[in-house]
Coordinates of N, CA and C in Angstrom, one line a residue:
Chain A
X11 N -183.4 30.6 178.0 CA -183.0 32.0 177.6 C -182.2 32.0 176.3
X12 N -182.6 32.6 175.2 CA -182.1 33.0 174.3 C -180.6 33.5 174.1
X13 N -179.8 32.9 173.8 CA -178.3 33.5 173.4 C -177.7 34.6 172.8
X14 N -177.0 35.1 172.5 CA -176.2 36.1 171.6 C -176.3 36.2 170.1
X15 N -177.5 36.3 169.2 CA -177.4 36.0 167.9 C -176.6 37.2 166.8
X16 N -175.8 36.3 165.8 CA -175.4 36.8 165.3 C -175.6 36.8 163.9
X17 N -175.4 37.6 162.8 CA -175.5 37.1 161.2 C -175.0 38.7 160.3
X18 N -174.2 37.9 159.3 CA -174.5 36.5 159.2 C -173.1 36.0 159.9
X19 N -173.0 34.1 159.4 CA -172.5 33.3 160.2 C -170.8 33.4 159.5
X20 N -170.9 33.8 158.1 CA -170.2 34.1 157.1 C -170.1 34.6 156.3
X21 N -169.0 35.7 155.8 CA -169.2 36.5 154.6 C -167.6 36.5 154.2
X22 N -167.7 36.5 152.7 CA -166.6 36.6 151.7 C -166.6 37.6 150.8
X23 N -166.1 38.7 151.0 CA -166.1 40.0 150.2 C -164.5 39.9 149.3
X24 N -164.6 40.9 148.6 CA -163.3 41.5 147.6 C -162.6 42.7 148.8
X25 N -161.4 43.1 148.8 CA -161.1 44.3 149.5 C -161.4 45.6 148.7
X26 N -161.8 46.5 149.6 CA -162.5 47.8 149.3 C -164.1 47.9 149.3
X27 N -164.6 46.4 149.2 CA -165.9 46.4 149.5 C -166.0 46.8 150.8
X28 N -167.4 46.8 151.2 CA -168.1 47.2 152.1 C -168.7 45.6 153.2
X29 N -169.1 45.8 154.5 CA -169.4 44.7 155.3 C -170.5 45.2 156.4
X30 N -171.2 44.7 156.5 CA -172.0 45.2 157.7 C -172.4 43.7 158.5
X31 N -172.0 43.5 160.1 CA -172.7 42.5 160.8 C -173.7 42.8 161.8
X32 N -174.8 42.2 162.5 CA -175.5 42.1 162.9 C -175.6 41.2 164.0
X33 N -175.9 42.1 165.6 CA -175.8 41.4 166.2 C -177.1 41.7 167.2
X34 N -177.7 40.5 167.9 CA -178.7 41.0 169.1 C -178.4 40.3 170.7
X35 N -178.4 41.3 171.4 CA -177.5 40.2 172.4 C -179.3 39.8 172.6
X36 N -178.6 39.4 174.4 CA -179.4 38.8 175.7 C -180.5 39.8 176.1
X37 N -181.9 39.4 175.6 CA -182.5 40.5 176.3 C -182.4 41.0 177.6
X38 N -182.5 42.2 178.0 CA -182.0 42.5 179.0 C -181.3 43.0 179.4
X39 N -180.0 42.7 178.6 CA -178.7 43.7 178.5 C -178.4 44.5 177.8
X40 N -178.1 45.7 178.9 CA -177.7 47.0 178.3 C -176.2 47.6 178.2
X41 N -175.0 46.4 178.5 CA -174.1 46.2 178.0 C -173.8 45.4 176.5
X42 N -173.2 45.7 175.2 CA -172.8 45.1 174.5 C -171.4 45.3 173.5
X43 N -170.5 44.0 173.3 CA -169.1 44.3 172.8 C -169.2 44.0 171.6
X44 N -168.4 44.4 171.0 CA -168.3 43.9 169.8 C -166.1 43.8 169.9
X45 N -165.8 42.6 169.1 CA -164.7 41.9 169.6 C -164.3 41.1 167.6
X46 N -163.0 41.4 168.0 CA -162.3 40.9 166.5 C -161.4 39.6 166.9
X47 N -161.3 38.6 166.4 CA -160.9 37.6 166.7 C -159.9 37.0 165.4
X48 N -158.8 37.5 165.4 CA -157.8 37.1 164.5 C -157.5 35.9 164.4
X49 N -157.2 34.8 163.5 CA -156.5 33.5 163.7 C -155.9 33.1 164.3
X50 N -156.1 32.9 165.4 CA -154.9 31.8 166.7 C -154.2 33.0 167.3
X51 N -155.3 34.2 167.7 CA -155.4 35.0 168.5 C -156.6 35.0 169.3
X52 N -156.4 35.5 170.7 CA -157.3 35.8 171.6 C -158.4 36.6 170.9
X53 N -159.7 36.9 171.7 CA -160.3 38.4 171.2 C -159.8 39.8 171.6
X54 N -160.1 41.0 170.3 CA -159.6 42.0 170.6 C -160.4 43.1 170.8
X55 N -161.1 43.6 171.9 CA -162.0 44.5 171.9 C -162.3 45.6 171.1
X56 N -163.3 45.6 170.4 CA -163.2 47.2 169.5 C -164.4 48.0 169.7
X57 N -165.0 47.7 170.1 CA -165.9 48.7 170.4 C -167.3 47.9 171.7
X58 N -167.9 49.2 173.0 CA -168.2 49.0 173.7 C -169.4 49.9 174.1
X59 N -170.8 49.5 174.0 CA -171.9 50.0 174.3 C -172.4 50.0 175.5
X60 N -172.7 50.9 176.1 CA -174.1 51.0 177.2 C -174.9 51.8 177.2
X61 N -176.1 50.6 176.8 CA -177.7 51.2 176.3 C -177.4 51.9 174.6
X62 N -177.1 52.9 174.3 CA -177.2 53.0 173.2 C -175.9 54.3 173.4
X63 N -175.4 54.2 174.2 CA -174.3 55.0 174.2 C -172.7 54.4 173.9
X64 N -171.9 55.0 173.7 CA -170.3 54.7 173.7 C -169.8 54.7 174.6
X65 N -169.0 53.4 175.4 CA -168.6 53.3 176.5 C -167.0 53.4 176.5
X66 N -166.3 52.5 175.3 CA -165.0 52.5 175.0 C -164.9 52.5 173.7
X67 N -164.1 53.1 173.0 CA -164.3 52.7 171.3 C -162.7 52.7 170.7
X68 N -161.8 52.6 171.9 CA -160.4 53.4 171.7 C -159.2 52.4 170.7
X69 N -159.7 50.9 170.7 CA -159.4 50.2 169.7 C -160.1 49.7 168.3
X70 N -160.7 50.8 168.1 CA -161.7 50.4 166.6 C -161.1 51.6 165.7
X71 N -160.5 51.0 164.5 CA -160.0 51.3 163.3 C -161.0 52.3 162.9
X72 N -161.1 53.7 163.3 CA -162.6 54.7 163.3 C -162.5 55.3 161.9
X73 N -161.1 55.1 160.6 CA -161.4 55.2 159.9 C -162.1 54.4 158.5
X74 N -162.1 52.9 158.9 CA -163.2 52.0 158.1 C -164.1 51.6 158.8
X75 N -163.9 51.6 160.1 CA -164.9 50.6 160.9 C -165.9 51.6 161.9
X76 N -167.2 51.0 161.8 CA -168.0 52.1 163.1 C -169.0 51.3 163.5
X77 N -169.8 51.6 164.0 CA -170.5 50.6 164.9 C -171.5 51.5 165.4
X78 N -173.0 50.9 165.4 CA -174.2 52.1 166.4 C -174.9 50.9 166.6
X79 N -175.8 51.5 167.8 CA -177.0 50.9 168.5 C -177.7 52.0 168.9
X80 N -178.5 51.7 168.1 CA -179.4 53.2 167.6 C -180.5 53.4 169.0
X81 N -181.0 51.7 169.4 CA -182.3 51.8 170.1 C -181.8 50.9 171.6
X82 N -180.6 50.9 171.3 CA -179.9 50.4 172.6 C -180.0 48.8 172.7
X83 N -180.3 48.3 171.8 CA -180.6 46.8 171.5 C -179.6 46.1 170.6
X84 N -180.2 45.9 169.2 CA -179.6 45.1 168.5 C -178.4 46.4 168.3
X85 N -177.3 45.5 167.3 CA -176.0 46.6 167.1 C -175.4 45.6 165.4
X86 N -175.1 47.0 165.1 CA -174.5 46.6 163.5 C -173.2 47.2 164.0
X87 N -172.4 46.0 163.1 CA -170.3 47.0 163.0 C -170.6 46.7 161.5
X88 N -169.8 47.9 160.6 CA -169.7 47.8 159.5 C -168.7 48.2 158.8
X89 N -167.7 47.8 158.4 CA -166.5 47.8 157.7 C -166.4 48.3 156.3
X90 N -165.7 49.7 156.2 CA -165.9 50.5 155.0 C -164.9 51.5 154.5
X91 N -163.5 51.0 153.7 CA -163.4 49.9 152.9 C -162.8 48.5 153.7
X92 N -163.1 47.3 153.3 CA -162.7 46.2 154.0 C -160.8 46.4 153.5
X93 N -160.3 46.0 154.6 CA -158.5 45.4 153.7 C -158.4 44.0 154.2
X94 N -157.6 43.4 153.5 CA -156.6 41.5 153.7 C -156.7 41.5 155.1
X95 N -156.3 42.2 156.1 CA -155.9 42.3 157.3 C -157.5 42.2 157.9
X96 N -158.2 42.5 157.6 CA -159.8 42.6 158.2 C -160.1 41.1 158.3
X97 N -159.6 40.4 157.7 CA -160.2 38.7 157.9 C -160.1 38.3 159.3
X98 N -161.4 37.5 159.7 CA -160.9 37.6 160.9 C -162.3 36.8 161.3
X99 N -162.6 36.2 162.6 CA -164.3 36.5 163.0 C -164.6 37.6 164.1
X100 N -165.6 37.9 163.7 CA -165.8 39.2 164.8 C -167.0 38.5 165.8
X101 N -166.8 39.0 167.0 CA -167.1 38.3 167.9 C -168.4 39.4 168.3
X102 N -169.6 39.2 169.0 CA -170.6 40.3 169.9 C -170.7 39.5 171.1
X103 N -170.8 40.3 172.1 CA -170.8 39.5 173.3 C -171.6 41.1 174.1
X104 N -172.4 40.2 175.1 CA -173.2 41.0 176.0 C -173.3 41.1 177.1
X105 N -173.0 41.9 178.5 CA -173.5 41.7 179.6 C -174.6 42.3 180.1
X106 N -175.2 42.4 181.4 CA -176.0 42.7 181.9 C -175.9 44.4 182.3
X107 N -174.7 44.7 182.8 CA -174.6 46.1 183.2 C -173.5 46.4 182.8
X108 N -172.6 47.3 182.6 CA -171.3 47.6 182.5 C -170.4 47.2 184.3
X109 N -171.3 47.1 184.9 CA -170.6 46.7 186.1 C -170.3 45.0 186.3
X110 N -170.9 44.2 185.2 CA -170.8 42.7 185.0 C -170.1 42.7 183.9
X111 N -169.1 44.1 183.1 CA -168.6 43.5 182.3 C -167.4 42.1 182.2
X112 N -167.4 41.3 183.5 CA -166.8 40.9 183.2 C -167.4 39.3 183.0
X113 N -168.9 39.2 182.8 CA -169.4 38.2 183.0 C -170.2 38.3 181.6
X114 N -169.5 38.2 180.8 CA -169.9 38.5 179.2 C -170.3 37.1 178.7
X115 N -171.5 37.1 177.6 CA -171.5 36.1 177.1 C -171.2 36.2 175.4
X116 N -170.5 35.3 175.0 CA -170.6 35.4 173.5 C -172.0 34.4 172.3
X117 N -171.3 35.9 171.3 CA -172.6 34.7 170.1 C -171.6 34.0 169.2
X118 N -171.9 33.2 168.5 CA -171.3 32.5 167.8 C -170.0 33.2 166.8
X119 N -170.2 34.0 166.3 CA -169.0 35.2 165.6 C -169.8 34.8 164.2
X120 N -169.1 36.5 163.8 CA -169.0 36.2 161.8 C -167.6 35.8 161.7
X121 N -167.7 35.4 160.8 CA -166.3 34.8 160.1 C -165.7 35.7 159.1
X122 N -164.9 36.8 158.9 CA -165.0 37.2 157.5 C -163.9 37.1 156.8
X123 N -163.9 36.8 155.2 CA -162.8 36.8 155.0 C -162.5 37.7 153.8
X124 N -161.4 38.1 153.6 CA -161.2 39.5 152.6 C -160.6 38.9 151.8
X125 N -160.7 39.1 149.9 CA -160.0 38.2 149.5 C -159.5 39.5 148.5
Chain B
X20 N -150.2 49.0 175.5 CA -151.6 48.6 176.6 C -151.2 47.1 177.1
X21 N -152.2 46.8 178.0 CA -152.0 45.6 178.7 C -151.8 44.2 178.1
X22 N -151.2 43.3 178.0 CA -151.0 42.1 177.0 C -151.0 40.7 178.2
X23 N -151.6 39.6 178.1 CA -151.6 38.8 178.8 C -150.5 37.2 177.8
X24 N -150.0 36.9 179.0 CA -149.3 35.3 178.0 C -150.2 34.7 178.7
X25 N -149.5 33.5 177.7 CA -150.7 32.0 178.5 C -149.4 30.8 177.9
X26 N -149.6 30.2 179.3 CA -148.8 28.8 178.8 C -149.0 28.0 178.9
X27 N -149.3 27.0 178.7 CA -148.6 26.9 177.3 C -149.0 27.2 175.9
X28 N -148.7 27.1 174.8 CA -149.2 27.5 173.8 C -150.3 26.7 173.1
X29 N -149.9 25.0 173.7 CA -150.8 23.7 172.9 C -150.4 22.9 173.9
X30 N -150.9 21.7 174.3 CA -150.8 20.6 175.1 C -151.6 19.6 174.5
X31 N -151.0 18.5 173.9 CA -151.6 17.1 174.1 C -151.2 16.0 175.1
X32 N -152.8 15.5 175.8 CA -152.6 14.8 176.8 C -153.2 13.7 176.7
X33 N -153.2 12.8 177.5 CA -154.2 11.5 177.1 C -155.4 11.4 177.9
X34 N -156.5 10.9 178.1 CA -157.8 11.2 178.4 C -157.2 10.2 180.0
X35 N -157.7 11.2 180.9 CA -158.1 10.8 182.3 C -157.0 11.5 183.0
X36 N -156.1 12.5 182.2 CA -154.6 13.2 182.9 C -155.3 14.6 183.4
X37 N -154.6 14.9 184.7 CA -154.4 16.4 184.9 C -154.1 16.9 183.9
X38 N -154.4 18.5 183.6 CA -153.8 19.4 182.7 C -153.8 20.9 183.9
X39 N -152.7 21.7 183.5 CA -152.4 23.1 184.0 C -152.0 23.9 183.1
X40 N -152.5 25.2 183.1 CA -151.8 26.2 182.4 C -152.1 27.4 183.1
X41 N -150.8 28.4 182.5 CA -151.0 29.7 183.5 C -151.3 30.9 182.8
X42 N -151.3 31.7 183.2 CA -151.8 33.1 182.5 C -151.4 34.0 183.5
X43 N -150.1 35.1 182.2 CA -149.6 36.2 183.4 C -149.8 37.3 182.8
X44 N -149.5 38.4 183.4 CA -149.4 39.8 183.1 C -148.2 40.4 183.9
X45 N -148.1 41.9 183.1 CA -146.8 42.9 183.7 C -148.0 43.9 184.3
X46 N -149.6 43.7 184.0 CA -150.0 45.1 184.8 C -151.2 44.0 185.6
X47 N -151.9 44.5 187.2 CA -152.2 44.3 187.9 C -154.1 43.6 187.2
X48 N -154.7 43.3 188.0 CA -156.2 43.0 187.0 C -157.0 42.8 188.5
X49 N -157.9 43.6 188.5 CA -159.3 42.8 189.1 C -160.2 41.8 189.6
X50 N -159.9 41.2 188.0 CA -160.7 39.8 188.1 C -160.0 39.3 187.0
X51 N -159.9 37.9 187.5 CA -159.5 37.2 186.3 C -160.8 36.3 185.4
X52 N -160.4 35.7 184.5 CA -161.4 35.1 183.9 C -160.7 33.6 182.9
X53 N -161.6 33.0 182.9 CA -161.1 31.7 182.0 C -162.3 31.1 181.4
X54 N -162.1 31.4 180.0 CA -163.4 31.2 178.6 C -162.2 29.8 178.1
X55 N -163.8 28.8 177.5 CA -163.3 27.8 176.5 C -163.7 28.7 175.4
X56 N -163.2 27.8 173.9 CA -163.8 27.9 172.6 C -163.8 27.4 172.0
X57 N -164.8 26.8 171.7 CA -164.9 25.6 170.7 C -165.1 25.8 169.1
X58 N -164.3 25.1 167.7 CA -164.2 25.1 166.7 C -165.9 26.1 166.5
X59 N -166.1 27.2 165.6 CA -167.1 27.8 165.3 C -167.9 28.7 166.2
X60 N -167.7 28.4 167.6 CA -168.3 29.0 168.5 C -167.7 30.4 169.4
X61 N -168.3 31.0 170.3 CA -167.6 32.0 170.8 C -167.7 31.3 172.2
X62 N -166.4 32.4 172.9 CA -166.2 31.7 174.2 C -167.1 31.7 175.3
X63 N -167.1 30.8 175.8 CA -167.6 30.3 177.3 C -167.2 31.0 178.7
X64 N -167.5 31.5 179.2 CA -167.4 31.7 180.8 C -167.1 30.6 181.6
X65 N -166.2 29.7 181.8 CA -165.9 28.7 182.8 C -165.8 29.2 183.9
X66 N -164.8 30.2 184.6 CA -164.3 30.4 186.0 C -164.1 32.2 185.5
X67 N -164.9 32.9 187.6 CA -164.3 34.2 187.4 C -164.1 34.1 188.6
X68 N -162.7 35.0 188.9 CA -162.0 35.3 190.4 C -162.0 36.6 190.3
X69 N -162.9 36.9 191.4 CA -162.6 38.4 192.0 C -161.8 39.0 193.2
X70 N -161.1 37.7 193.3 CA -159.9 38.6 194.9 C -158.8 37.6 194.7
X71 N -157.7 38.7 194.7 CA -156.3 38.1 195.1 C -156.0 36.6 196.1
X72 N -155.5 35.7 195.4 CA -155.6 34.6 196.2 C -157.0 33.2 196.4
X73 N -157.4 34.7 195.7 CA -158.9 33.5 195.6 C -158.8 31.9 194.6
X74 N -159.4 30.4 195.2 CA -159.6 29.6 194.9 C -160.6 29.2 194.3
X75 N -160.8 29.2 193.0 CA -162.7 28.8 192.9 C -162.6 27.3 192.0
X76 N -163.4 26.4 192.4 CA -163.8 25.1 191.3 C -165.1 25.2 190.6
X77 N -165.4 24.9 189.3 CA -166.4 24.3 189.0 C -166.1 23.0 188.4
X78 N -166.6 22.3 189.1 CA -166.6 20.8 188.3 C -165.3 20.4 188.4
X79 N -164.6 20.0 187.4 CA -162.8 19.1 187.2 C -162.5 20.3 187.3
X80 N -162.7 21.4 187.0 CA -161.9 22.5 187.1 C -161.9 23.8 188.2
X81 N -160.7 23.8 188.3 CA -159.9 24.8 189.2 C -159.1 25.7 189.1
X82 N -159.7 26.9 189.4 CA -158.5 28.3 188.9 C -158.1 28.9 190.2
X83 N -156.9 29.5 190.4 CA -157.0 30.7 191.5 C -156.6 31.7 190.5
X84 N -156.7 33.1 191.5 CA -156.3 34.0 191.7 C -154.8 34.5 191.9
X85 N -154.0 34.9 191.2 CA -152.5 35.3 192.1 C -152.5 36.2 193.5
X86 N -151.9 36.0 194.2 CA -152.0 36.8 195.1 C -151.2 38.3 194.3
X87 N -150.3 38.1 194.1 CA -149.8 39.6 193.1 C -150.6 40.7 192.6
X88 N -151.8 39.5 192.0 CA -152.8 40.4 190.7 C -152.6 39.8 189.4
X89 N -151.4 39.7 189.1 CA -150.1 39.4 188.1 C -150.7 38.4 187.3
X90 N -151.2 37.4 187.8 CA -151.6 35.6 187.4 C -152.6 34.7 187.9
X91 N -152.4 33.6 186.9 CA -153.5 33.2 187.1 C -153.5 31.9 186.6
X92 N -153.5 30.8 187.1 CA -153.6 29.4 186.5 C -155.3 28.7 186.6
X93 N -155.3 27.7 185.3 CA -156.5 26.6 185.5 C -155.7 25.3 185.3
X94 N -156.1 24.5 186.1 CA -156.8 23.1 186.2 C -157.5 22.6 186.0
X95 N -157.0 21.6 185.4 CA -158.4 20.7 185.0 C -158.2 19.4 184.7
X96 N -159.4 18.5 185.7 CA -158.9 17.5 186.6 C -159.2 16.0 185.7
X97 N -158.7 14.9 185.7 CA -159.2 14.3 184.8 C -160.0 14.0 183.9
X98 N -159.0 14.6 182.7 CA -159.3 15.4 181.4 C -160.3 14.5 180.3
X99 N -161.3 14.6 179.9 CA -162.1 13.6 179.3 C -162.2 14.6 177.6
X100 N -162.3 13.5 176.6 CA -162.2 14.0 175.0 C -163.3 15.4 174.9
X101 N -164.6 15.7 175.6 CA -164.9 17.4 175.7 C -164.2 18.3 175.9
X102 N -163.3 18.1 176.7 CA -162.6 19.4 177.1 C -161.8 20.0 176.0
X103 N -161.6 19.1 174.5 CA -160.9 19.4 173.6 C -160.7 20.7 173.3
X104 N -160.2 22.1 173.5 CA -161.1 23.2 172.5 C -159.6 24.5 172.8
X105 N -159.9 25.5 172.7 CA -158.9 26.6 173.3 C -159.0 27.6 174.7
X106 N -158.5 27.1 175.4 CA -158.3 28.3 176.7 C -158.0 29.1 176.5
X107 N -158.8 30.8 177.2 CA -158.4 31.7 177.1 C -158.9 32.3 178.4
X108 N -157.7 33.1 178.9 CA -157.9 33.8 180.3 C -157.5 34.9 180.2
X109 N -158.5 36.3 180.4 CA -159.2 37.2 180.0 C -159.1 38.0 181.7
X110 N -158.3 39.5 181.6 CA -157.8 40.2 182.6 C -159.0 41.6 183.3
X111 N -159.5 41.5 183.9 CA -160.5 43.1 183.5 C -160.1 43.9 184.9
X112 N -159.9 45.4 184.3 CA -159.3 46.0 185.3 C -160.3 47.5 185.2
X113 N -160.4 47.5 186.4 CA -161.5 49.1 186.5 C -161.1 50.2 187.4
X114 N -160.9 51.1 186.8 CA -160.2 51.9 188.0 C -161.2 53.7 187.8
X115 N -160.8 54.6 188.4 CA -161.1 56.1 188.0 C -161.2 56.4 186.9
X116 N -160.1 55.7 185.3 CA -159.9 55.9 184.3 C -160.8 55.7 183.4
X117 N -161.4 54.9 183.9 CA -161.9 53.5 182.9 C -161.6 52.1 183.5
X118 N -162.2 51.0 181.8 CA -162.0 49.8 182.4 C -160.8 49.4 181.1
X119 N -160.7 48.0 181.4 CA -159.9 47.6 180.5 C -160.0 46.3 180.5
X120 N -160.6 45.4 179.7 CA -160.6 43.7 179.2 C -159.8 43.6 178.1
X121 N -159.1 42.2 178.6 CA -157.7 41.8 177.5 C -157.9 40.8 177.5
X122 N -157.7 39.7 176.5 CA -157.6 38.3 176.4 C -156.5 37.9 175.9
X123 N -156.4 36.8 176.9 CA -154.6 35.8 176.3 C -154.6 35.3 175.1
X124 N -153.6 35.2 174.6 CA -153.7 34.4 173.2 C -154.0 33.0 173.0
X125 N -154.4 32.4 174.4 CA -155.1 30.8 173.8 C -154.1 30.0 174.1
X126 N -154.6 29.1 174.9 CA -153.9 27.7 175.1 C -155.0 26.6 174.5
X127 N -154.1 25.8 173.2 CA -154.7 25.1 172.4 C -154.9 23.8 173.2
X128 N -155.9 22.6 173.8 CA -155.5 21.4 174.4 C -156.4 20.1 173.8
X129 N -155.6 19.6 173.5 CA -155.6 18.3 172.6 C -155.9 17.2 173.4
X130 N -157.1 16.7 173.6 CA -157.1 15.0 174.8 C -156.8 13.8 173.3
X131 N -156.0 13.1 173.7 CA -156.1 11.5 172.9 C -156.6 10.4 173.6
X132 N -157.7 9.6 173.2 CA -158.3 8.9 173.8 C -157.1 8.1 174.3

């Protein structure tokens, strides 16, 4: 079975640029997270899908950052303008239902860094 | 909102030792959880507890449940140079409101041959 793909695996922008990542979970699931992973921090949830709806979104920065899953599948987060603080890897992770959120799997993360 | 510790913050041990670390909270949780992560990768699902008190092993490793809600320790039993990477134990709580998933800040663990 197929994993959590993500891309890209890394990106290096200037701040005030623009970012968009790309993620496709686990076929099958119609749960998916999208997760900010700061340096020598845990992950930090920021936004939460089921199917192609908004489930949680109450920690996502809603004035640069947004996020859709148009077709209830793959999901883009896009960062607009990036700041210093945005560095980070962002994590996608998927479960099966919202009722298995807690049996999430992760994809590898983007990396990003703001320079 | 809810914030979880983890302790220790780093541990180096020597290959074939027990290791322990705990994971607490000030608000109550559901289920607990305990992800590895390895340099580049995202985390792993090791261990999930879904009831107060509960004991579960996979393999060298061993978590419970607090009876509180509160905590939550792993184990992990003679420690071999894979296990290298960061723990993190991960709170999820679901109630009428909503849900809520938190992750600890990471217990770093270091094996030396």
């Amino acid at each position: 079975e197929a994993g959590v793909a993500q891309s890209p695996r890394y990106k290096i922008i200037e701040k005030r640029q623009s970012v968009a990542f790309w993620c496709n979970p686990i076929s099958g699931h119609a749960t998916l997270y999208w997760y900010q992973q700061i340096l020598g921090q845990g992950p930090k949830l920021l936004i939460q899908f089921q199917n192609n709806g908004v489930v949680d979104d109450s920690q996502l920065p809603k004035d640069r950052f947004s996020a859709e899953r148009l077709k209830g599948v793959d999901s883009t987060l896009k960062i607009q303008p990036a700041k210093l603080e945005d560095s980070a890897v962002y994590l996608c992770a998927s479960s099966l239902h919202q009722g298995t959120a807690y049996e999430q799997y992760f994809g590898p993360g983007t990396r990003l860094t703001v320079t | 909102g809810q914030q979880l510790n983890q302790s220790p913050q780093s541990m180096f041990i020597q290959e074939g030792e027990d290791v322990s670390m705990n994971c607490t909270s000030s608000s109550i949780f559901n289920t607990w959880l305990w992800y590895k992560q390895d340099p580049g990768e995202g985390p792993v699902l090791l261990i999930a507890l879904y009831k107060a008190g509960e004991l579960t092993s996979n393999g060298r490793l061993t978590a419970q449940f607090g009876i509180t809600r509160k905590d939550s320790f792993l184990n992990i039993s003679a420690s071999i140079p894979s296990d290298v990477g960061i723990y993190f134990c991960a709170g999820h709580h679901r109630d009428n409101y909503g849900q809520n998933f938190v992750f600890g800040p990471g217990t770093r663990l270091s094996v030396l041959p």
